[in-house]
Amino acid sequence: MDDDILHLIPDEVPSLPERAGTWAVAVVDDDPAVHEGTRYALAGYMLDGRGLEILSAHSAEEARALLRARRDIAVVLLDVVMETDDAGLVLVDFIRRELRDETARIILRTGQPGQAPERRVIVDYDINDYKAKTELTADKLFTSLTAALRAYQQLKRLDETRRGLEIIIDAAPMLLDHKSMQLLAEGMLTQVASLLNVDCAGILVLRENGGADERFCVLAGSGCYHHYMGREPAWPLDADVHPIVARTFSERRHSFGTRCSTLYLETSSGSEIVALIDADRSLSDTDRALIDLFTSRLSIAFDNVILYEQLQQANVGLEQRVVERTAELIRANRRLGMQRSDLRRANGLKTEILGTIAHDLKNPLAVILGRAEMLNDLTGMSPPPVEQMRAQADHIRSSAKRLTGMIESLMADAMNDALDISLRREPVDLAALAREVCEANRPLADLKGQSLEAALPAETWLCGDTERLREAIDNLVSNAIKYSFPSGAIRIAVGREAGETVCAVSDHGPGLSPEDAGRLFGRFQRLSAKPTAGEGSTGLGLSIVKRIAELHGGRATAESEGPGRGATFAIRFPDAAVELI
């Protein structure tokens, strides 16, 4: 800049109380001389005891990075024409819309006012001042900057006031929440800082009923006192804080000092609260009057919360006395309820026994029938294939034995009425078991033209009941055959997934509807899909699978991409079940 345009600020700047921090001002201009001239013109600038921190950006792109990194910039001295003729105006939109910074004051400085007419810029862009570089002398720069900083200061004060009030208001409907006292305390600290127009740290301490042991409860902390919030409520105060708080409790009045001020509140319920505020400056008479008014209103709010907590404690005691006086009636009702439950269980047991037996016996019977038909076909061959006929007879005999064992197991379960049924735990090769079940059900799949694919490892061991696990796998495989379309593909797999041993049966059947998901593993539940060859269904199969999985410490799952897209049913066993062997 020319020397006839810039003038030094007079040395006689009024002395103000010392305050921590500086005003952050960003100079955005592609002319290095503008940066140097601005720093020169604003050398020694002070406002409210705070100097300037002047940050430089030589392009709009550089300014974007600066503004993203520094969200405390109070004023932006912005050139219009940089990389492009409207780079500065585009940056204004970036600040207001993308960064959503409405408090930073923006002063446009242009050396070519004709390219950005002042009236259009003022109307179309959210800026706070518009100056031509030729008219912006040191005095005018001082005046514009001071006005902008004052406006920024007022906007920040309004924002802090709004936040404090929001916290206090938000605490009102949360009195039933045990954290409502903390929210109210945090709101008080924020509001005090806003009322005093200072960046202050503070701590709020509660002493109930004038206790003399001075084990105070910290309600909230901010700034350098924020670390108290991670401690237990009755944690001792630091050595430099405890005497100040204890003295205020003893004197029962506000105390205003050059560095720290303490505020005293007493509620009508007898609770006492002290707020220690580190404001880094003395408070004026107006500040003290505002504090008196504010704390008088706050004592009512704190009293409401404290009284509500006491009411909750009283209700707990009352409920306990009512429970004690009605204990005998509750015990009598419980006895009656148990008797009624026993009667209902006995009545439902009959239905469940019949349903379970009918379901579980169908699969072995179907195997026997399938093998018998194959045996019948073999007898018509000449000469008769004796070895194949003997193999089919062995399959029939094995299924009949399994049928007998299943009947005995089901009857034992029914007599125990679904109480704790002990499993015969032993090492079980889950892969071999799945292979046996697959081969036993293959004739049923062949009758419907379905392919039965087994993706099984050589062996997979876990600790469990062989017959129970066989029953669960058999239910999944027979269900897949029953509900899959003719000529469909069914896949049985055993492996490890996410720390679990999994046996999964996948089909290309009708899949699962959203309505099926909520009742999938319930007893006597009929899903939207129907057996594809008219087979019968009791609605017990998946509930039996779920129960067997849970008895082994595992779970049953079902997944489907939707109707018509097949489904995968699986039993999953955690590592704990595997490691028991």
XYZ file of C-alpha atoms in Angstrom:
581
model
C 0.000 0.000 0.000
C 1.030 3.577 -0.506
C 2.326 5.497 2.451
C -0.281 8.245 1.901
C -3.029 5.680 2.500
C -1.751 3.854 5.579
C -1.405 5.662 8.885
C -0.128 4.281 12.158
C -2.549 3.901 15.027
C -1.827 6.463 17.763
C 0.205 5.152 20.675
C -2.287 6.448 23.218
C -4.467 3.299 23.330
C -6.535 3.223 26.540
C -5.351 0.519 28.897
C -7.901 -2.230 29.536
C -7.937 -5.064 32.043
C -5.697 -7.897 30.933
C -7.584 -10.838 29.431
C -6.379 -14.164 28.219
C -6.408 -14.959 24.528
C -6.371 -12.968 21.314
C -8.777 -12.054 18.536
C -8.187 -14.299 15.501
C -8.334 -12.257 12.262
C -7.867 -13.849 8.824
C -6.445 -11.762 5.931
C -7.310 -13.372 2.583
C -5.620 -11.593 -0.363
C -3.350 -12.604 -3.243
C -1.241 -9.460 -2.846
C 1.590 -9.957 -0.279
C 1.763 -6.185 0.212
C -1.788 -6.181 1.571
C -0.799 -8.700 4.237
C 2.256 -6.670 5.234
C 0.339 -3.400 5.213
C -2.493 -4.860 7.327
C -0.074 -6.177 9.922
C 1.706 -2.842 9.965
C -1.515 -0.846 10.311
C -2.850 -3.067 13.106
C 0.372 -3.326 15.071
C -0.338 -2.912 18.758
C -4.125 -3.207 18.301
C -5.932 -4.010 21.562
C -9.628 -4.492 22.310
C -10.909 -5.442 25.758
C -7.398 -6.371 26.794
C -6.919 -8.768 23.869
C -4.513 -8.346 20.984
C -4.738 -9.723 17.473
C -3.600 -13.019 15.973
C -3.427 -12.227 12.233
C -3.616 -15.309 10.004
C -2.755 -15.091 6.296
C -4.161 -16.877 3.254
C -3.019 -15.911 -0.255
C -5.813 -17.619 -2.199
C -9.405 -18.733 -1.731
C -8.303 -22.365 -1.668
C -5.742 -21.645 1.045
C -8.413 -19.746 2.959
C -10.743 -22.747 2.876
C -8.109 -24.926 4.523
C -7.412 -22.234 7.131
C -11.094 -21.733 7.975
C -11.663 -25.454 8.311
C -8.747 -25.770 10.721
C -9.491 -22.622 12.770
C -13.116 -22.290 13.839
C -12.328 -19.382 16.231
C -11.716 -16.747 13.547
C -13.643 -13.614 14.457
C -13.099 -11.423 11.379
C -12.204 -12.219 7.765
C -10.635 -9.368 5.704
C -11.400 -10.751 2.264
C -10.268 -9.738 -1.230
C -12.832 -10.263 -4.003
C -10.626 -10.913 -7.022
C -8.009 -13.651 -6.545
C -7.796 -16.886 -8.582
C -10.991 -15.782 -10.308
C -12.929 -12.550 -10.513
C -15.424 -13.800 -7.885
C -13.179 -16.048 -5.753
C -13.838 -13.954 -2.646
C -17.621 -14.021 -3.132
C -17.565 -17.814 -3.586
C -15.563 -18.044 -0.349
C -18.331 -16.088 1.434
C -20.832 -18.775 0.428
C -18.381 -21.445 1.633
C -18.121 -19.807 5.073
C -21.841 -19.278 5.538
C -23.295 -22.368 3.912
C -20.740 -25.157 4.080
C -18.998 -24.247 7.347
C -22.283 -22.864 8.750
C -20.328 -20.085 10.462
C -22.748 -17.226 11.042
C -20.761 -15.444 13.760
C -17.532 -14.654 11.875
C -17.654 -11.094 10.492
C -16.665 -10.723 6.827
C -15.239 -7.449 5.450
C -14.786 -7.415 1.688
C -11.813 -5.417 0.385
C -11.525 -4.914 -3.344
C -9.198 -2.983 -5.580
C -11.644 -3.246 -8.497
C -15.042 -2.236 -7.167
C -16.507 -2.075 -10.659
C -16.200 -5.848 -10.990
C -18.312 -6.406 -7.858
C -20.813 -3.549 -7.486
C -21.279 -2.725 -3.826
C -25.082 -2.753 -3.757
C -25.383 -6.122 -5.469
C -22.764 -7.678 -3.186
C -24.408 -6.355 -0.024
C -27.804 -7.721 -1.110
C -26.709 -11.072 -2.552
C -23.998 -12.106 -0.084
C -23.980 -12.366 3.706
C -21.141 -9.914 4.351
C -20.826 -7.304 7.066
C -18.828 -4.526 5.367
C -17.596 -3.591 1.891
C -14.552 -1.405 1.352
C -12.453 -0.375 -1.605
C -8.745 -0.732 -0.870
C -8.171 2.872 -1.878
C -10.516 4.137 0.859
C -9.445 1.756 3.613
C -6.917 3.852 5.506
C -5.391 2.715 8.772
C -7.996 4.681 10.752
C -10.870 3.264 8.738
C -9.401 -0.245 9.027
C -9.201 0.271 12.787
C -12.816 1.450 12.905
C -14.169 -1.343 10.671
C -12.240 -4.023 12.553
C -13.369 -2.745 15.947
C -17.010 -2.662 14.841
C -16.709 -6.178 13.410
C -15.093 -7.535 16.589
C -17.803 -5.909 18.712
C -20.479 -7.532 16.559
C -18.685 -10.894 16.707
C -18.410 -10.559 20.483
C -22.132 -9.872 20.804
C -23.074 -12.777 18.526
C -20.867 -15.154 20.508
C -22.461 -13.872 23.710
C -25.935 -14.503 22.288
C -24.900 -17.977 21.156
C -23.510 -18.841 24.587
C -26.633 -17.472 26.235
C -28.821 -19.575 23.961
C -26.815 -22.731 24.703
C -27.006 -22.172 28.452
C -30.737 -21.574 28.361
C -31.260 -24.625 26.156
C -29.422 -26.831 28.638
C -31.495 -25.501 31.537
C -34.756 -25.822 29.600
C -33.858 -29.315 28.438
C -33.329 -30.332 32.078
C -36.905 -29.404 33.026
C -38.691 -32.364 31.348
C -35.952 -34.750 32.459
C -36.596 -34.605 36.193
C -37.423 -38.299 36.138
C -33.918 -38.974 34.823
C -31.156 -39.290 37.438
C -28.919 -37.097 35.252
C -31.194 -34.096 35.370
C -29.207 -32.573 38.258
C -26.010 -32.755 36.203
C -27.656 -31.164 33.165
C -28.960 -28.321 35.273
C -25.523 -27.795 36.824
C -23.809 -27.738 33.415
C -26.389 -25.233 32.200
C -25.657 -22.970 35.161
C -21.912 -22.879 34.419
C -22.525 -22.090 30.749
C -25.063 -19.407 31.594
C -22.800 -17.748 34.172
C -20.026 -17.508 31.575
C -22.472 -15.933 29.137
C -23.835 -13.476 31.685
C -20.320 -12.353 32.623
C -19.188 -12.240 28.981
C -16.010 -14.149 29.783
C -14.432 -17.443 28.855
C -14.348 -18.925 32.322
C -13.806 -22.263 34.009
C -15.994 -23.409 36.854
C -17.050 -26.158 39.221
C -20.369 -26.747 40.984
C -20.342 -28.460 44.400
C -23.311 -29.700 46.462
C -23.496 -30.105 50.254
C -26.807 -31.446 51.500
C -28.408 -30.494 54.812
C -25.454 -28.420 55.981
C -23.217 -31.422 56.582
C -20.091 -30.811 58.608
C -17.881 -33.582 57.207
C -17.207 -31.532 54.059
C -17.436 -34.557 51.747
C -18.804 -32.579 48.860
C -20.546 -33.862 45.729
C -19.318 -32.381 42.414
C -22.270 -31.769 40.105
C -20.472 -30.304 37.075
C -17.116 -28.944 35.969
C -15.880 -26.976 32.968
C -12.547 -25.729 31.655
C -9.653 -26.681 33.905
C -12.148 -28.297 36.313
C -13.673 -30.643 33.758
C -11.590 -33.583 35.031
C -13.841 -33.792 38.099
C -16.642 -35.191 35.931
C -14.810 -38.486 35.445
C -14.598 -39.120 39.202
C -16.996 -40.440 41.793
C -19.382 -37.724 43.106
C -17.838 -37.787 46.601
C -14.221 -37.716 45.380
C -12.149 -35.244 47.473
C -11.562 -31.817 45.950
C -8.034 -30.791 44.994
C -5.943 -29.076 47.646
C -6.171 -25.642 45.986
C -9.958 -25.855 45.516
C -11.164 -27.383 48.796
C -10.338 -24.422 51.098
C -12.111 -21.923 48.806
C -15.261 -24.053 48.575
C -15.248 -24.831 52.312
C -14.898 -21.135 53.206
C -17.849 -20.196 50.996
C -20.001 -22.884 52.605
C -18.960 -21.530 55.992
C -19.607 -17.845 55.145
C -22.801 -18.601 53.163
C -22.471 -15.690 50.767
C -21.053 -14.749 47.385
C -17.391 -13.814 47.219
C -15.915 -11.833 44.317
C -12.149 -11.735 43.824
C -9.710 -10.604 41.162
C -9.177 -14.125 39.875
C -11.842 -16.377 41.338
C -15.402 -15.720 42.415
C -17.617 -18.062 44.408
C -21.401 -18.107 44.273
C -23.505 -19.479 47.128
C -27.003 -20.948 46.742
C -29.232 -22.314 49.490
C -32.425 -24.158 48.674
C -35.545 -24.272 50.822
C -34.995 -28.012 51.325
C -31.750 -27.250 53.198
C -29.285 -28.151 50.448
C -26.347 -25.842 49.747
C -24.541 -25.325 46.438
C -21.304 -23.451 45.740
C -20.126 -22.490 42.263
C -16.438 -21.616 41.868
C -15.946 -19.415 38.782
C -12.483 -18.646 37.406
C -13.185 -15.560 35.249
C -9.681 -14.039 35.031
C -11.036 -10.560 35.751
C -12.889 -8.669 38.427
C -16.654 -8.544 38.139
C -18.376 -5.186 37.763
C -21.363 -4.065 39.829
C -23.618 -4.943 36.923
C -22.108 -8.435 36.754
C -22.730 -8.945 40.450
C -26.340 -7.790 40.167
C -26.926 -10.226 37.325
C -25.362 -13.034 39.345
C -27.626 -12.286 42.336
C -30.715 -12.392 40.132
C -29.590 -15.516 38.319
C -28.750 -17.514 41.447
C -32.034 -16.577 43.132
C -33.890 -18.150 40.219
C -31.569 -21.147 40.084
C -32.090 -22.044 43.745
C -35.719 -22.840 42.901
C -34.698 -25.065 39.990
C -32.159 -26.992 42.058
C -34.672 -27.327 44.876
C -37.185 -28.904 42.522
C -34.674 -31.508 41.396
C -33.474 -32.274 44.930
C -37.017 -32.565 46.276
C -37.965 -34.842 43.404
C -35.053 -37.159 44.185
C -36.140 -37.237 47.821
C -39.673 -38.058 46.683
C -38.338 -40.951 44.651
C -36.506 -42.308 47.706
C -39.658 -41.957 49.800
C -41.633 -43.842 47.156
C -39.102 -46.658 47.231
C -39.529 -46.969 51.002
C -43.304 -46.883 50.711
C -43.295 -49.562 48.039
C -41.099 -51.754 50.230
C -43.537 -51.476 53.152
C -46.450 -52.329 50.873
C -44.563 -55.364 49.572
C -43.819 -56.568 53.093
C -47.458 -56.201 54.203
C -48.781 -58.072 51.177
C -46.094 -60.783 51.095
C -48.423 -63.521 52.320
C -51.028 -62.671 49.695
C -48.371 -62.733 46.984
C -47.154 -66.139 48.164
C -50.707 -67.463 48.123
C -51.259 -66.111 44.635
C -48.000 -67.652 43.541
C -49.057 -71.061 44.852
C -52.347 -70.792 43.010
C -50.549 -69.670 39.873
C -48.162 -72.627 40.061
C -51.047 -75.039 40.461
C -52.858 -73.523 37.505
C -49.636 -73.632 35.501
C -49.211 -77.315 36.355
C -52.725 -78.035 35.183
C -52.193 -76.143 31.936
C -48.871 -77.874 31.410
C -50.405 -81.295 31.989
C -53.166 -80.497 29.506
C -50.762 -79.118 26.923
C -48.355 -82.007 27.481
C -50.765 -84.485 25.956
C -51.078 -82.428 22.772
C -47.358 -81.805 22.609
C -46.494 -85.492 23.067
C -48.780 -86.507 20.241
C -47.571 -83.714 17.961
C -43.899 -84.326 18.658
C -44.149 -88.087 18.229
C -46.119 -87.669 15.007
C -43.527 -85.267 13.596
C -40.396 -87.096 14.692
C -41.626 -90.512 13.596
C -42.553 -89.367 10.105
C -38.981 -88.942 8.914
C -37.690 -92.462 9.851
C -40.934 -93.961 8.578
C -40.485 -92.120 5.298
C -36.975 -93.566 5.023
C -38.289 -97.068 5.730
C -41.003 -96.671 3.115
C -38.549 -95.319 0.553
C -36.074 -98.135 1.126
C -38.897 -100.711 1.060
C -40.003 -99.451 -2.361
C -36.450 -99.693 -3.633
C -36.205 -103.223 -2.181
C -39.439 -104.145 -3.916
C -38.049 -102.893 -7.219
C -34.887 -104.930 -6.688
C -36.853 -108.169 -6.109
C -38.255 -107.868 -9.625
C -34.838 -107.929 -11.208
C -33.357 -111.142 -12.615
C -31.165 -112.319 -11.189
C -31.974 -110.531 -7.888
C -29.062 -108.248 -6.765
C -28.591 -109.835 -3.360
C -25.979 -107.370 -2.090
C -28.109 -104.339 -2.989
C -31.169 -105.950 -1.427
C -29.189 -106.710 1.717
C -27.994 -103.041 1.850
C -31.582 -101.795 1.588
C -32.653 -104.226 4.319
C -29.830 -102.928 6.519
C -31.052 -99.356 5.948
C -34.586 -100.395 6.887
C -33.349 -102.181 10.017
C -31.201 -99.139 11.028
C -34.111 -96.732 10.554
C -36.414 -99.021 12.544
C -33.921 -99.131 15.431
C -33.569 -95.353 15.309
C -37.362 -95.116 15.299
C -37.558 -97.224 18.452
C -34.897 -95.137 20.176
C -36.651 -91.969 19.142
C -39.934 -93.152 20.648
C -38.197 -93.977 23.942
C -36.452 -90.561 23.957
C -39.649 -88.662 23.171
C -41.570 -90.454 25.890
C -38.809 -89.719 28.412
C -38.864 -86.048 27.445
C -42.620 -85.918 27.693
C -42.605 -87.495 31.156
C -40.065 -84.913 32.291
C -42.414 -82.227 30.919
C -39.650 -80.292 29.194
C -37.667 -79.813 32.412
C -33.869 -80.059 32.545
C -33.129 -82.995 30.261
C -29.643 -84.382 30.670
C -27.678 -84.854 27.473
C -25.492 -87.861 26.906
C -22.400 -85.806 26.153
C -19.622 -87.418 24.184
C -17.274 -86.443 21.341
C -19.327 -86.218 18.156
C -18.049 -85.929 14.590
C -20.597 -83.439 13.270
C -19.406 -83.853 9.675
C -19.828 -87.658 9.803
C -23.240 -87.262 11.428
C -24.374 -84.878 8.684
C -23.065 -87.308 6.057
C -25.138 -90.174 7.554
C -28.277 -88.046 7.669
C -27.703 -86.944 4.087
C -27.421 -90.542 2.841
C -30.460 -91.641 4.872
C -32.609 -88.910 3.273
C -31.248 -89.281 -0.267
C -34.034 -91.689 -1.393
C -36.659 -89.082 -0.415
C -34.834 -86.470 -2.464
C -34.490 -88.869 -5.397
C -38.253 -89.439 -5.412
C -38.725 -85.691 -6.038
C -35.849 -85.464 -8.487
C -33.870 -83.249 -6.121
C -30.079 -83.127 -5.890
C -28.646 -83.534 -2.399
C -25.131 -82.064 -2.213
C -22.895 -82.512 0.837
C -20.064 -79.988 1.374
C -18.478 -81.670 4.380
C -14.926 -81.712 5.763
C -13.211 -84.964 6.715
C -14.208 -84.437 10.361
C -15.516 -81.748 12.693
C -15.648 -82.589 16.396
C -17.685 -81.148 19.229
C -19.109 -82.357 22.537
C -22.784 -83.299 22.449
C -25.517 -85.894 22.294
C -25.215 -87.866 19.059
C -28.885 -88.819 18.773
C -30.122 -85.328 19.622
C -27.838 -83.754 17.048
C -28.839 -86.376 14.467
C -32.486 -85.514 15.140
C -31.850 -81.780 14.643
C -29.917 -82.267 11.370
C -32.507 -84.743 10.134
C -35.286 -82.234 10.761
C -33.451 -79.565 8.743
C -32.696 -81.915 5.834
C -36.201 -83.451 5.719
C -37.737 -79.964 5.861
C -35.560 -78.855 2.938
C -36.678 -81.858 0.897
C -40.296 -81.382 1.908
C -40.510 -77.665 1.053
C -38.149 -77.509 -1.949
C -39.519 -77.670 -5.477
C -39.068 -80.854 -7.508
C -35.698 -80.959 -9.301
C -34.393 -78.382 -6.817
C -30.939 -78.384 -5.237
C -30.279 -78.889 -1.515
C -26.869 -78.352 0.049
C -25.634 -79.537 3.473
C -22.467 -77.909 4.792
C -20.431 -78.124 8.002
C -17.696 -75.628 8.833
C -16.464 -72.740 10.951
C -17.879 -69.204 10.803
C -16.971 -66.287 13.104
C -15.849 -68.445 16.010
C -18.715 -70.942 15.715
C -19.108 -74.483 14.425
C -21.989 -74.443 11.952
C -24.125 -77.084 10.281
C -26.224 -75.386 7.574
C -28.840 -76.706 5.151
C -29.593 -74.513 2.106
C -32.394 -74.970 -0.375
C -33.836 -73.278 -3.453
C -37.385 -73.435 -2.188
C -40.047 -70.762 -1.636
C -37.955 -68.815 0.888
C -39.303 -66.925 3.896
C -41.772 -64.069 3.991
C -41.442 -61.187 6.503
C -44.407 -62.650 8.394
C -42.548 -65.949 8.860
C -39.571 -64.354 10.637
C -41.382 -63.620 13.923
C -42.808 -67.128 14.378
C -40.179 -69.241 12.680
C -39.045 -71.397 15.610
C -42.306 -71.448 17.603
C -44.184 -74.630 18.414
C -47.037 -75.688 16.142
C -46.291 -72.823 13.770
C -47.235 -73.178 10.125
C -45.255 -70.962 7.755
C -46.536 -69.371 4.549
C -44.729 -71.999 2.426
C -46.411 -75.376 1.902
C -44.851 -78.817 1.252
C -44.399 -79.170 -2.505
C -45.581 -82.785 -2.803
C -48.481 -82.809 -0.352
C -46.412 -84.011 2.627
C -47.806 -83.502 6.121
C -46.490 -80.976 8.640
C -47.121 -80.538 12.388
C -45.263 -77.257 12.805
C -42.931 -78.754 15.434
C -39.757 -79.470 13.442
C -38.000 -76.085 13.766
C -38.970 -75.711 17.436
C -37.319 -79.090 18.094
C -34.188 -77.961 16.227
C -34.065 -74.761 18.285
C -34.441 -76.647 21.560
C -31.702 -79.159 20.743
C -29.318 -76.353 19.717
C -29.977 -74.464 22.959
C -29.471 -77.609 25.071
C -25.980 -77.754 23.554
C -25.312 -74.079 24.346
C -25.849 -73.053 20.729
C -28.583 -71.459 18.654
C -30.703 -72.018 15.571
C -30.796 -69.440 12.765
C -32.594 -68.902 9.477
C -31.695 -66.619 6.577
C -33.535 -65.868 3.351
C -33.255 -63.219 0.671
C -37.033 -63.217 0.353
C -39.953 -65.200 -1.068
C -38.985 -67.461 -3.961
C -35.231 -67.155 -3.296
C -34.626 -70.126 -1.017
C -33.510 -70.238 2.610
C -30.646 -71.432 4.801
C -31.341 -73.003 8.186
C -28.440 -73.639 10.527
C -27.496 -74.775 14.001
C -24.514 -72.950 15.448
C -22.351 -74.030 18.379
C -19.913 -71.669 20.154
C -16.294 -72.525 20.882
C -17.229 -73.442 24.456
C -19.289 -76.396 23.165
C -16.440 -77.547 20.919
C -13.781 -77.236 23.629
C -15.641 -79.537 26.054
C -14.432 -82.627 24.212
